[in-house]
mmCIF file of C-alpha atoms and ligand atoms in Angstrom:
data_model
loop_
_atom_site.group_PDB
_atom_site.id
_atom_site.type_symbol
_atom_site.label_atom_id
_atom_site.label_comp_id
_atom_site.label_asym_id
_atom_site.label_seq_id
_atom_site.Cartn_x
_atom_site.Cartn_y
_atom_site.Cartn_z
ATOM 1 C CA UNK R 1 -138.367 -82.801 -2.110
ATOM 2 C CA UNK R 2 -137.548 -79.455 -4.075
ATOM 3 C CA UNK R 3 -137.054 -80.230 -7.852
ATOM 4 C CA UNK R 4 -134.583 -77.743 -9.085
ATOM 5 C CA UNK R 5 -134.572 -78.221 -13.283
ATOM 6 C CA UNK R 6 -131.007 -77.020 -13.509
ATOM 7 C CA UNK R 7 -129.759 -79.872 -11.069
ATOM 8 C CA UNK R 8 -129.958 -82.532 -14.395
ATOM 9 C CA UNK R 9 -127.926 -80.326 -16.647
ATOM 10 C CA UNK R 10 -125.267 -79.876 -14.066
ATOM 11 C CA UNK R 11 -124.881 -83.721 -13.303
ATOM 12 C CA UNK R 12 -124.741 -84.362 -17.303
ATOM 13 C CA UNK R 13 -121.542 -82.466 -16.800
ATOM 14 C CA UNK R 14 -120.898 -83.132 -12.999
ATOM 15 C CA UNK R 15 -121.155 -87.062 -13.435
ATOM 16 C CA UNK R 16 -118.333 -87.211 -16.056
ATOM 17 C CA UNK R 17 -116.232 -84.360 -14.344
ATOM 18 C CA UNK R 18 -112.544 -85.090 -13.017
ATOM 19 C CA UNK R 19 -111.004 -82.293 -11.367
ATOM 20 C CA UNK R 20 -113.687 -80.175 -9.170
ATOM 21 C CA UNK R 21 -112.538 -77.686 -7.205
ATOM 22 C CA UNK R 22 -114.788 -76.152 -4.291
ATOM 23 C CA UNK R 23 -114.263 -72.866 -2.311
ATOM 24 C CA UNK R 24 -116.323 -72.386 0.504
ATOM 25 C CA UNK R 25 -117.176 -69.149 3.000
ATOM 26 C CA UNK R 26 -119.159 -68.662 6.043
ATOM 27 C CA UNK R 27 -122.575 -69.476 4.577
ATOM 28 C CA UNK R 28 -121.475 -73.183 4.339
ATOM 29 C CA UNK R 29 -121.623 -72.852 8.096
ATOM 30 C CA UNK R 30 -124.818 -71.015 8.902
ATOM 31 C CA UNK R 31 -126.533 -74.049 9.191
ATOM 32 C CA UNK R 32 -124.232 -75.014 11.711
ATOM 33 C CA UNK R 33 -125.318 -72.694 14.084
ATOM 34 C CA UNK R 34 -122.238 -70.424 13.473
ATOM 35 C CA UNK R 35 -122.965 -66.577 12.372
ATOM 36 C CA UNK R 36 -121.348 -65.617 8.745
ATOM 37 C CA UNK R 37 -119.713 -62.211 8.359
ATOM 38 C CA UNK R 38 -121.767 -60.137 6.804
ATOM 39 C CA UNK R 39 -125.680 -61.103 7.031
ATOM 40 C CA UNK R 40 -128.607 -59.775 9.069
ATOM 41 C CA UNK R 41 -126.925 -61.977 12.074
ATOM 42 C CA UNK R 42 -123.310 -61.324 10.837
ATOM 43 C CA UNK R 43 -120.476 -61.095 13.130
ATOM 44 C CA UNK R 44 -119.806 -58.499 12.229
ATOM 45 C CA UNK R 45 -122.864 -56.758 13.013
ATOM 46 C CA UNK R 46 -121.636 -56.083 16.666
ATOM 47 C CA UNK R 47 -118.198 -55.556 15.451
ATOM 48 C CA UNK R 48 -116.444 -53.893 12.664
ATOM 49 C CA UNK R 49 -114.202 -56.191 11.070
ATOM 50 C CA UNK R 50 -111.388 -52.955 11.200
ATOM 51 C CA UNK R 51 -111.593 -52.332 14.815
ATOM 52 C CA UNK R 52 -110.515 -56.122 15.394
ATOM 53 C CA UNK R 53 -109.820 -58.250 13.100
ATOM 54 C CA UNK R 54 -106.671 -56.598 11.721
ATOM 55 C CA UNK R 55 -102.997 -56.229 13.097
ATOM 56 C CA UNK R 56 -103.669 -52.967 13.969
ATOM 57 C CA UNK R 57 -106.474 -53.728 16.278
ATOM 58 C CA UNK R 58 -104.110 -56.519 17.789
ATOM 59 C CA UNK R 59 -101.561 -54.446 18.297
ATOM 60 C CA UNK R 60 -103.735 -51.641 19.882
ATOM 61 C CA UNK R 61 -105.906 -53.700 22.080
ATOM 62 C CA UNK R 62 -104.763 -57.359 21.905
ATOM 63 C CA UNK R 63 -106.999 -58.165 25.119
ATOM 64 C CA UNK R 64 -109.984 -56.910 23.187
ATOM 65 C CA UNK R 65 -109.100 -58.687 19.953
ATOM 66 C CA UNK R 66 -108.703 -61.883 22.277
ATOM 67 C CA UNK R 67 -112.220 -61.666 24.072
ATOM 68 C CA UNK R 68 -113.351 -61.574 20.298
ATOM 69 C CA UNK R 69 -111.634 -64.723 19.235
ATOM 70 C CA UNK R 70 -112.433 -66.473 22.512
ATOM 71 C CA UNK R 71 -116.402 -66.118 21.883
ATOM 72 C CA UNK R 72 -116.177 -66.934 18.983
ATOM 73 C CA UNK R 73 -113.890 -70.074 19.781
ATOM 74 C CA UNK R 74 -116.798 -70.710 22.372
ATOM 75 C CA UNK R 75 -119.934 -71.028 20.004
ATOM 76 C CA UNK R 76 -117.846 -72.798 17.335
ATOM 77 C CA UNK R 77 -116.554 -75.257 19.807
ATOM 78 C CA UNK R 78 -120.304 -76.807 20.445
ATOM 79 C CA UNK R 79 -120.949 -76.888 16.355
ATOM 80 C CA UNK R 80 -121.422 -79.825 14.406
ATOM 81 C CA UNK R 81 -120.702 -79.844 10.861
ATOM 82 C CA UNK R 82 -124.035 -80.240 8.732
ATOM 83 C CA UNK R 83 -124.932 -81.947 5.263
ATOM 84 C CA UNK R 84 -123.349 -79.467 3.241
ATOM 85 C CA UNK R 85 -119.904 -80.107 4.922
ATOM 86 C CA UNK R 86 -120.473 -83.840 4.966
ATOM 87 C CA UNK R 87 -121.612 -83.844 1.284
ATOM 88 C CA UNK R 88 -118.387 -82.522 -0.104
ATOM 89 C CA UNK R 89 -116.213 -84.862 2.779
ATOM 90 C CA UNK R 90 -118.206 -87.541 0.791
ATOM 91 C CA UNK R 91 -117.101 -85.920 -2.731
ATOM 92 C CA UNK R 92 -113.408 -86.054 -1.891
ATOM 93 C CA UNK R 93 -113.463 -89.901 -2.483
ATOM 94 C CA UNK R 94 -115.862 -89.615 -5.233
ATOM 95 C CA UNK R 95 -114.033 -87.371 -7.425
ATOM 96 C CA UNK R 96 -110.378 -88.660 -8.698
ATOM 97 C CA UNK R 97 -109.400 -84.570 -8.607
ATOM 98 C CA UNK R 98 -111.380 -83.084 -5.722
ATOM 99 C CA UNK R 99 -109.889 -79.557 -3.869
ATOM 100 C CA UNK R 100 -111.324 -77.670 -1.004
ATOM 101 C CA UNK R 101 -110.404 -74.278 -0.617
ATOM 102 C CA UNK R 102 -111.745 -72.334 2.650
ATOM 103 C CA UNK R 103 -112.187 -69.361 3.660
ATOM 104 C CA UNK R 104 -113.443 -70.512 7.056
ATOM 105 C CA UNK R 105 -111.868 -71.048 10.316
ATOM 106 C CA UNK R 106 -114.046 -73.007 11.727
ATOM 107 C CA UNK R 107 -112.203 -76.610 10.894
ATOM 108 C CA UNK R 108 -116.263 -78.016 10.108
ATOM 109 C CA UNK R 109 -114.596 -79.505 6.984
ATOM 110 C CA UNK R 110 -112.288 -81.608 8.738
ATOM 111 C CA UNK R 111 -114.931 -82.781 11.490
ATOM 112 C CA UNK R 112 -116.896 -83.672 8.492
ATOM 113 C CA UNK R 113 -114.219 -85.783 6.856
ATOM 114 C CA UNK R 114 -112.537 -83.858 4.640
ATOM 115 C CA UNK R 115 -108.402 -84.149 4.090
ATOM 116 C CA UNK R 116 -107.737 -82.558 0.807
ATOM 117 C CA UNK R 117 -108.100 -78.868 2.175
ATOM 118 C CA UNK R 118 -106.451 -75.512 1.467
ATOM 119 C CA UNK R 119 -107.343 -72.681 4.575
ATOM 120 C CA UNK R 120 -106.852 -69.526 2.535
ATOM 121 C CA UNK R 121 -107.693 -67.442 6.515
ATOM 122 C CA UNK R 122 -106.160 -70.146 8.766
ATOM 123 C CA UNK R 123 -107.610 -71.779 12.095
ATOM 124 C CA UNK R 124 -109.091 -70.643 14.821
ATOM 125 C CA UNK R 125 -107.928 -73.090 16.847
ATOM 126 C CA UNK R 126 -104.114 -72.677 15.871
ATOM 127 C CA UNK R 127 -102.334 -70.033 18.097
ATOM 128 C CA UNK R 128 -98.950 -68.123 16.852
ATOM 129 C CA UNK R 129 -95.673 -66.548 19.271
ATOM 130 C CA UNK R 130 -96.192 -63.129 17.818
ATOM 131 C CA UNK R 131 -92.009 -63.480 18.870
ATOM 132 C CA UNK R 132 -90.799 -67.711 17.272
ATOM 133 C CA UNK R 133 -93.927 -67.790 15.139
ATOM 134 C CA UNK R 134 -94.354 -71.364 16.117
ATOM 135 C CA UNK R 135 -97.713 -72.734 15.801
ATOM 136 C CA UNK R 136 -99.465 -74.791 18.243
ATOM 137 C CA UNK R 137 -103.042 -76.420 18.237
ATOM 138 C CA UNK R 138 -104.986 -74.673 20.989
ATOM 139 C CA UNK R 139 -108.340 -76.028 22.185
ATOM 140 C CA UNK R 140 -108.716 -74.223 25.815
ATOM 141 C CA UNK R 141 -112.575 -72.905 25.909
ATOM 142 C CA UNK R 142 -111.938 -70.560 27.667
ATOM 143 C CA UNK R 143 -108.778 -69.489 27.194
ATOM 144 C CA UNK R 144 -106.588 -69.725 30.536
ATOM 145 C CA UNK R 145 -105.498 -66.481 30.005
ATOM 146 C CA UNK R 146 -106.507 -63.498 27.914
ATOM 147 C CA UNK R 147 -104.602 -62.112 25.788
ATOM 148 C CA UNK R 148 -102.530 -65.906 26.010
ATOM 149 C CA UNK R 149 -98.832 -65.468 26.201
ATOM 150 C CA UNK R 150 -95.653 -67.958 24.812
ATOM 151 C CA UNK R 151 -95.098 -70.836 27.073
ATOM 152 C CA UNK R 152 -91.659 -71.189 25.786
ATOM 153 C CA UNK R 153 -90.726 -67.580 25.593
ATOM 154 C CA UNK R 154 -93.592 -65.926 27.122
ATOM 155 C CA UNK R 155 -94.298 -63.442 24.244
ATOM 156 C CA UNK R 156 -98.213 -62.773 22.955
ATOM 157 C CA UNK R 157 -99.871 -65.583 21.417
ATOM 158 C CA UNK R 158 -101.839 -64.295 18.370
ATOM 159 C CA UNK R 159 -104.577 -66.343 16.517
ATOM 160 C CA UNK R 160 -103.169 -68.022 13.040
ATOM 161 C CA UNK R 161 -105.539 -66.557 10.642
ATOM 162 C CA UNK R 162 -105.248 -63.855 8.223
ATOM 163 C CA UNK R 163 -106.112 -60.490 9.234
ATOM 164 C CA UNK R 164 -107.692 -57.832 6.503
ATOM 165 C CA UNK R 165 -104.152 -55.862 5.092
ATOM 166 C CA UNK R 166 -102.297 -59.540 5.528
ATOM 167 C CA UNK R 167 -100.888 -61.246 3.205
ATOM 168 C CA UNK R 168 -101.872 -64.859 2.666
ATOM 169 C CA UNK R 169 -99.678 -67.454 2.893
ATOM 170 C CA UNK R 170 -97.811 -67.259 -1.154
ATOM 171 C CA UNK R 171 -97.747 -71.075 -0.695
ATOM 172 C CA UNK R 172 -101.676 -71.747 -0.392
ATOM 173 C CA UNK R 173 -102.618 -69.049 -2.354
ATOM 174 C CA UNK R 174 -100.116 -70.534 -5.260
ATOM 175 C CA UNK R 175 -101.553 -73.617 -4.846
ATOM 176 C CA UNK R 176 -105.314 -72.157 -4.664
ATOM 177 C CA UNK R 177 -104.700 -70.098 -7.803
ATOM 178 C CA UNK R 178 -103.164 -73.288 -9.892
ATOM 179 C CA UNK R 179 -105.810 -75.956 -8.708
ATOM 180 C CA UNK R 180 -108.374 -73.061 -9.801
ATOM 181 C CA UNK R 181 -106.937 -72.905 -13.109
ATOM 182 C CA UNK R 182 -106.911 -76.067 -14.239
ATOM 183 C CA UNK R 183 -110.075 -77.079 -13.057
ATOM 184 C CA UNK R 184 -113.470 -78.288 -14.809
ATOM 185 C CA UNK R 185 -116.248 -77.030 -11.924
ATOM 186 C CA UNK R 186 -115.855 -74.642 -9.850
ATOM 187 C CA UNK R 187 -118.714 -74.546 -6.927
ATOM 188 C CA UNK R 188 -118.256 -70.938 -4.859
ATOM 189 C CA UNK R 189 -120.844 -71.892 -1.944
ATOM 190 C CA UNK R 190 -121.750 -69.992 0.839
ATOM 191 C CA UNK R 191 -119.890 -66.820 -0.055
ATOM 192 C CA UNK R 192 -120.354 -62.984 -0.639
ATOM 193 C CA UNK R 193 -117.286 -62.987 -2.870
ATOM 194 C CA UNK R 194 -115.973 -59.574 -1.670
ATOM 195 C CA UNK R 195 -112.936 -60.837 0.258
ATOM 196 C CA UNK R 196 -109.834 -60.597 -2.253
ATOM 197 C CA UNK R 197 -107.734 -62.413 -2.981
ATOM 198 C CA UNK R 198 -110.513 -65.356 -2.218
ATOM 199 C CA UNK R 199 -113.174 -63.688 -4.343
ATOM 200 C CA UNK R 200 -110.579 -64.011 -7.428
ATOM 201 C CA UNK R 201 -110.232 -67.788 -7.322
ATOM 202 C CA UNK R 202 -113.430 -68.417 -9.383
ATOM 203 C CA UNK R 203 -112.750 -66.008 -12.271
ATOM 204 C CA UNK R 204 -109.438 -67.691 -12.418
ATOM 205 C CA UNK R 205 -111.306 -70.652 -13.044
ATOM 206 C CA UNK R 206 -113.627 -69.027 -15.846
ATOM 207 C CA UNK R 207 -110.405 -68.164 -17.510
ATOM 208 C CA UNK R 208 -110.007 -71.542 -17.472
ATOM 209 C CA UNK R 209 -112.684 -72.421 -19.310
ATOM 210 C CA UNK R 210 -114.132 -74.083 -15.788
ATOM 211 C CA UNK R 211 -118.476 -73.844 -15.124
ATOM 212 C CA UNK R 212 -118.941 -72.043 -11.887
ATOM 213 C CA UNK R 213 -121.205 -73.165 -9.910
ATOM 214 C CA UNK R 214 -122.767 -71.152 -7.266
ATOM 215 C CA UNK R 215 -125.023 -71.848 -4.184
ATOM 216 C CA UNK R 216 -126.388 -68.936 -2.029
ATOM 217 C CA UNK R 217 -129.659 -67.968 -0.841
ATOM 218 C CA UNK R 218 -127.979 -64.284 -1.676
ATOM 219 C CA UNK R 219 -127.055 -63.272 -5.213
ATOM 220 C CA UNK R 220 -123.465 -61.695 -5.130
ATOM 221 C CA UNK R 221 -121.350 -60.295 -7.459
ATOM 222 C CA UNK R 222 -119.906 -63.467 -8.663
ATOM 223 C CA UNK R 223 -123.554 -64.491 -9.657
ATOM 224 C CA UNK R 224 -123.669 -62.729 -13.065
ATOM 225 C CA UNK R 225 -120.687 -65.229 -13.477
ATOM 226 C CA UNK R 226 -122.015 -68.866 -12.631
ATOM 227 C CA UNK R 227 -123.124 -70.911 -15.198
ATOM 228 C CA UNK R 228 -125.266 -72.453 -12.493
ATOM 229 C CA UNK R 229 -126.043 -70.414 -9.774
ATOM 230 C CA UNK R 230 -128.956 -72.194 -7.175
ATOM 231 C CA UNK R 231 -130.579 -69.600 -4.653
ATOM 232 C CA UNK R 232 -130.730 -71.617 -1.429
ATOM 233 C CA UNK R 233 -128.931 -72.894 1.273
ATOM 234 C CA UNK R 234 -126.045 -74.973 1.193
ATOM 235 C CA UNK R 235 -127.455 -77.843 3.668
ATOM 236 C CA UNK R 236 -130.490 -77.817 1.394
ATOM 237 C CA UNK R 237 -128.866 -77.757 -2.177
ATOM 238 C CA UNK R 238 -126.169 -79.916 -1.663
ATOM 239 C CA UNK R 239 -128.196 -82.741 -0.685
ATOM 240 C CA UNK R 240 -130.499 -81.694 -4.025
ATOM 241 C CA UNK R 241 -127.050 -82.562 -6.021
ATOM 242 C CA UNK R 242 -126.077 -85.214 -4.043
ATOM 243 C CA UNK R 243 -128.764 -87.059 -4.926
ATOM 244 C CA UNK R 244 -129.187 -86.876 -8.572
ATOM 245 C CA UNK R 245 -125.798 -87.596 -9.032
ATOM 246 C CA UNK R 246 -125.317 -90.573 -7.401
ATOM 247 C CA UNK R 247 -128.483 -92.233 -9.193
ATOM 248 C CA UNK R 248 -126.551 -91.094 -12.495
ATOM 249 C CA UNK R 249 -123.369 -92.509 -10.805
ATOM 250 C CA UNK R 250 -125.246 -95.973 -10.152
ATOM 251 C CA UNK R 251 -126.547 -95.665 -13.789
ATOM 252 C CA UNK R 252 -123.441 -95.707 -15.185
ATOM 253 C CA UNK R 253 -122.400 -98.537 -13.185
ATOM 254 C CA UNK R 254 -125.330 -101.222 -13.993
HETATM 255 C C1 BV8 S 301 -104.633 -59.403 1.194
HETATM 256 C C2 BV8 S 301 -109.972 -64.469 8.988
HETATM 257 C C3 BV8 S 301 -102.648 -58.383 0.353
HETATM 258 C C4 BV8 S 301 -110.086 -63.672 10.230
HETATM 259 C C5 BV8 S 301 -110.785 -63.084 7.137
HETATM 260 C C6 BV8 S 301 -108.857 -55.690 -3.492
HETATM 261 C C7 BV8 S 301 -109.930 -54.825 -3.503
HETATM 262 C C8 BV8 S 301 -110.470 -54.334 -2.311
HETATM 263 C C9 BV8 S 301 -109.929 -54.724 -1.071
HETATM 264 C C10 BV8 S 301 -108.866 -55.562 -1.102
HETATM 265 C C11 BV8 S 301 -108.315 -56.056 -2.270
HETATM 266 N N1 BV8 S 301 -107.277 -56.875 -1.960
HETATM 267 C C12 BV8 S 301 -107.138 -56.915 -0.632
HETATM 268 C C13 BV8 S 301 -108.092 -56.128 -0.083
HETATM 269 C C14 BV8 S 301 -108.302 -55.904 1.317
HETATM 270 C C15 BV8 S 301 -109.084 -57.051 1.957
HETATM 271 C C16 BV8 S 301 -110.456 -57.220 1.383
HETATM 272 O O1 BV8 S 301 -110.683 -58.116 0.561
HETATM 273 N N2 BV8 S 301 -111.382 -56.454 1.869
HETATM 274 C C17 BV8 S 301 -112.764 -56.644 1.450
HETATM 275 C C18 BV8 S 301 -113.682 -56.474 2.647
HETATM 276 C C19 BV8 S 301 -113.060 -55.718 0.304
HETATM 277 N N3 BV8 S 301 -108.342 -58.291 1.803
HETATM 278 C C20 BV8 S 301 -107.309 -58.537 2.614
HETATM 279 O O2 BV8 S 301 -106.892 -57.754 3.435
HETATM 280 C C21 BV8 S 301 -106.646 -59.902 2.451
HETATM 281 N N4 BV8 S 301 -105.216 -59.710 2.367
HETATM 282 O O3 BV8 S 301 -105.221 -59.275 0.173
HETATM 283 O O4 BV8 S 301 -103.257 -59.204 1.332
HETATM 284 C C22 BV8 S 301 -102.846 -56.969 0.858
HETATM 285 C C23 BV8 S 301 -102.075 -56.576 1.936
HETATM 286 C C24 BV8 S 301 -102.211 -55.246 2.388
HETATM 287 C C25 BV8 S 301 -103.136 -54.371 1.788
HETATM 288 C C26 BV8 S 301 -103.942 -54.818 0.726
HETATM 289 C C27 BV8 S 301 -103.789 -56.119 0.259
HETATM 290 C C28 BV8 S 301 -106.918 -60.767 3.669
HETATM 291 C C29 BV8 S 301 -108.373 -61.154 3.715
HETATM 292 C C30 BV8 S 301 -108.597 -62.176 4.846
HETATM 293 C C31 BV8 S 301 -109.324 -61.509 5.978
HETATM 294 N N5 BV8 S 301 -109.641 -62.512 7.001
HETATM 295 N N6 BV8 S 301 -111.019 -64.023 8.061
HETATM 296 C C32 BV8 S 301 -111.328 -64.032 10.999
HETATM 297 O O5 BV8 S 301 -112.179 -64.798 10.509
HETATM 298 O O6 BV8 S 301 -111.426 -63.538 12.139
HETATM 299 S S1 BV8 S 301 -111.992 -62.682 6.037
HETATM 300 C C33 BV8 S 301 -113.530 -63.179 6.546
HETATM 301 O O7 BV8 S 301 -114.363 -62.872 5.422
HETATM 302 C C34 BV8 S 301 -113.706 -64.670 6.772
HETATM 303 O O8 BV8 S 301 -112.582 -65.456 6.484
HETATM 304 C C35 BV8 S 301 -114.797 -65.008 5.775
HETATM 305 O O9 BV8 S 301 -114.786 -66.301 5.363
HETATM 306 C C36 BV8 S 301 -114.406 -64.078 4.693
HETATM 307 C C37 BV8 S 301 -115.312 -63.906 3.549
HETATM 308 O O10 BV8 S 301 -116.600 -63.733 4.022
HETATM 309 P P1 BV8 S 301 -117.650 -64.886 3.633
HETATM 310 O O11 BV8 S 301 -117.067 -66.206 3.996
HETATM 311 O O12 BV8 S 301 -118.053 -64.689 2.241
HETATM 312 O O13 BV8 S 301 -118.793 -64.594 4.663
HETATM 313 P P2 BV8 S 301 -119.958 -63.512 4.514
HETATM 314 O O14 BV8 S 301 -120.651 -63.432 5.819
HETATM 315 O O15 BV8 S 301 -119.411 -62.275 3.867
HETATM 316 O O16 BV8 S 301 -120.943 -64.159 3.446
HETATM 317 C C38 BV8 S 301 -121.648 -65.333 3.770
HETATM 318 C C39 BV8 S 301 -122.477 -65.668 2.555
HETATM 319 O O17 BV8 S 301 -123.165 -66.896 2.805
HETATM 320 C C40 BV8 S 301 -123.539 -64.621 2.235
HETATM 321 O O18 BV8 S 301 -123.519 -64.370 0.847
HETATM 322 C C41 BV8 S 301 -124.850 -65.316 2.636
HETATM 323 O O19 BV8 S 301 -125.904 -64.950 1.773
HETATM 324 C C42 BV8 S 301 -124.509 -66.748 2.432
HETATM 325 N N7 BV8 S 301 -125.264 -67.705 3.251
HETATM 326 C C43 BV8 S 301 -125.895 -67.483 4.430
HETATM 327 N N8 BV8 S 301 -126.463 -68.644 4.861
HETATM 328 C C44 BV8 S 301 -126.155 -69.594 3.931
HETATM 329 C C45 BV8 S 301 -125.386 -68.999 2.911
HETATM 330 N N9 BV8 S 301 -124.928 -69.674 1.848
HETATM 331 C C46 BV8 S 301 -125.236 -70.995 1.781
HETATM 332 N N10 BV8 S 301 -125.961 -71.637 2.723
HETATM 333 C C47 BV8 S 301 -126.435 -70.971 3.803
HETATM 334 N N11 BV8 S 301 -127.164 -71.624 4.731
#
């Protein structure tokens, strides 16, 4: 097993730590089987994020913007979530002050247990009426119909997420910004931290006063930041943590 020397200083502060807040990004599902953004294998790498995901491209093409959104609906449906999602489902009940913040839209984090979650991007498998804005939980792979339309009103069906030039919704990010703030750790894990306002949350923290914590195989601009930052991957590091802290955890108990 890797020994990483920085791992012990971080549980001398981890151990006794009550409020932890942890914002995740695509990397934390690589290991999943599900392509991030930006890398060599990014999604993006076949697309450009501003010919489709973006109102504009919906509005242009919303078949197009569909397909995209259905594939990728397709290879997340067969993912599971790995030990880096499991770890911090596990953390939730270990920590009396323990926030998720997402980026993803993959809903991994709730297969894997966790509750206490804020979705800065939304859910791919939540559909909006672009007309009543209701929200429904949609789980057809395929989709019976591309682009989908209203049931109740027939209008376009649009995915709930947030598109790049959308606003996120004031009420998460509020709550993403205060939980940030008034936080001890912050871990930033499996992001490229160059998606505002997302990218913000962990300087808000360092405001704070709060150690960030970072884990990417990548360094990225937040990594000149991090008090701790541990080049790797987040099903390998987590599990590194995991470990040492709950033999300090079972320390402090005997
Ligand atoms: C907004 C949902 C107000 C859709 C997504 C300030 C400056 C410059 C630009 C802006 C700014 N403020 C706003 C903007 C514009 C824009 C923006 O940030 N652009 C960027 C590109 C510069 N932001 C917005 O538009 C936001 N809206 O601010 O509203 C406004 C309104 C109008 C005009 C201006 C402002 C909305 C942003 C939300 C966009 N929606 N997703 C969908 O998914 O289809 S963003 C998309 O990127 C995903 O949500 C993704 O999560 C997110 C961030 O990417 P990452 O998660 O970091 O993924 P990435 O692939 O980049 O990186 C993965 C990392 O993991 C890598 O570092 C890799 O090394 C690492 N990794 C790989 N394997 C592993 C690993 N790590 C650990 N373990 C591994 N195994």
């Amino acid at each position: 097993m890797r020994k990483i020397p920085e791992i012990s200083q971080l549980i001398d502060i981890l151990y006794q730590t009550k409020q932890i807040v942890v914002l995740t990004g695509a990397g934390i599902s690589a290991e999943s089987g599900i392509p991030t953004f930006r890398g060599e294998e990014g999604l993006w790498k076949q697309y450009r994020a501003e010919d489709l995901a973006t109102p504009i491209a919906f509005i242009k093409d919303p078949k197009l913007v569909w397909e995209w959104y259905d594939w990728r609906r397709g290879i997340i449906a067969s993912k599971k979530p790995n030990a880096g999602h499991k770890i911090l489902g596990r953390w939730e009940k270990i920590f009396p002050n323990f926030i998720l913040i997402t980026q993803n839209i993959d809903g991994l984090h709730q297969k894997a247990g966790s509750k206490n979650i804020l979705e800065l991007h939304g859910n791919i498998w939540k559909v909006r009426c672009t007309e009543e804005r209701t929200i429904t939980e949609n789980h057809d792979i395929p989709l019976e119909e591309i682009p989908p339309h209203c049931p109740d009103c027939g209008a376009l069906l649009r995915p709930h997420v947030v598109w790049f030039g959308e606003s996120l919704s004031s009420s998460v990010l509020y709550k993403a910004f205060q939980v940030s703030s008034s936080c001890e750790i912050i871990f930033s894990i499996g992001t490229s931290a160059v998606v505002q306002p997302a990218a913000s949350l962990p300087l808000a923290a360092a405001e704070a006063n709060a150690k960030i914590v970072e884990i990417n195989p990548d360094p990225t601009p937040l990594t000149s930041y991090a008090d701790f930052s541990f080049r790797g991957k987040a099903g390998e590091i987590l599990p590194l943590i995991n470990k040492e802290l709950n033999k300090k955890l079972k320390d402090r108990k005997e």
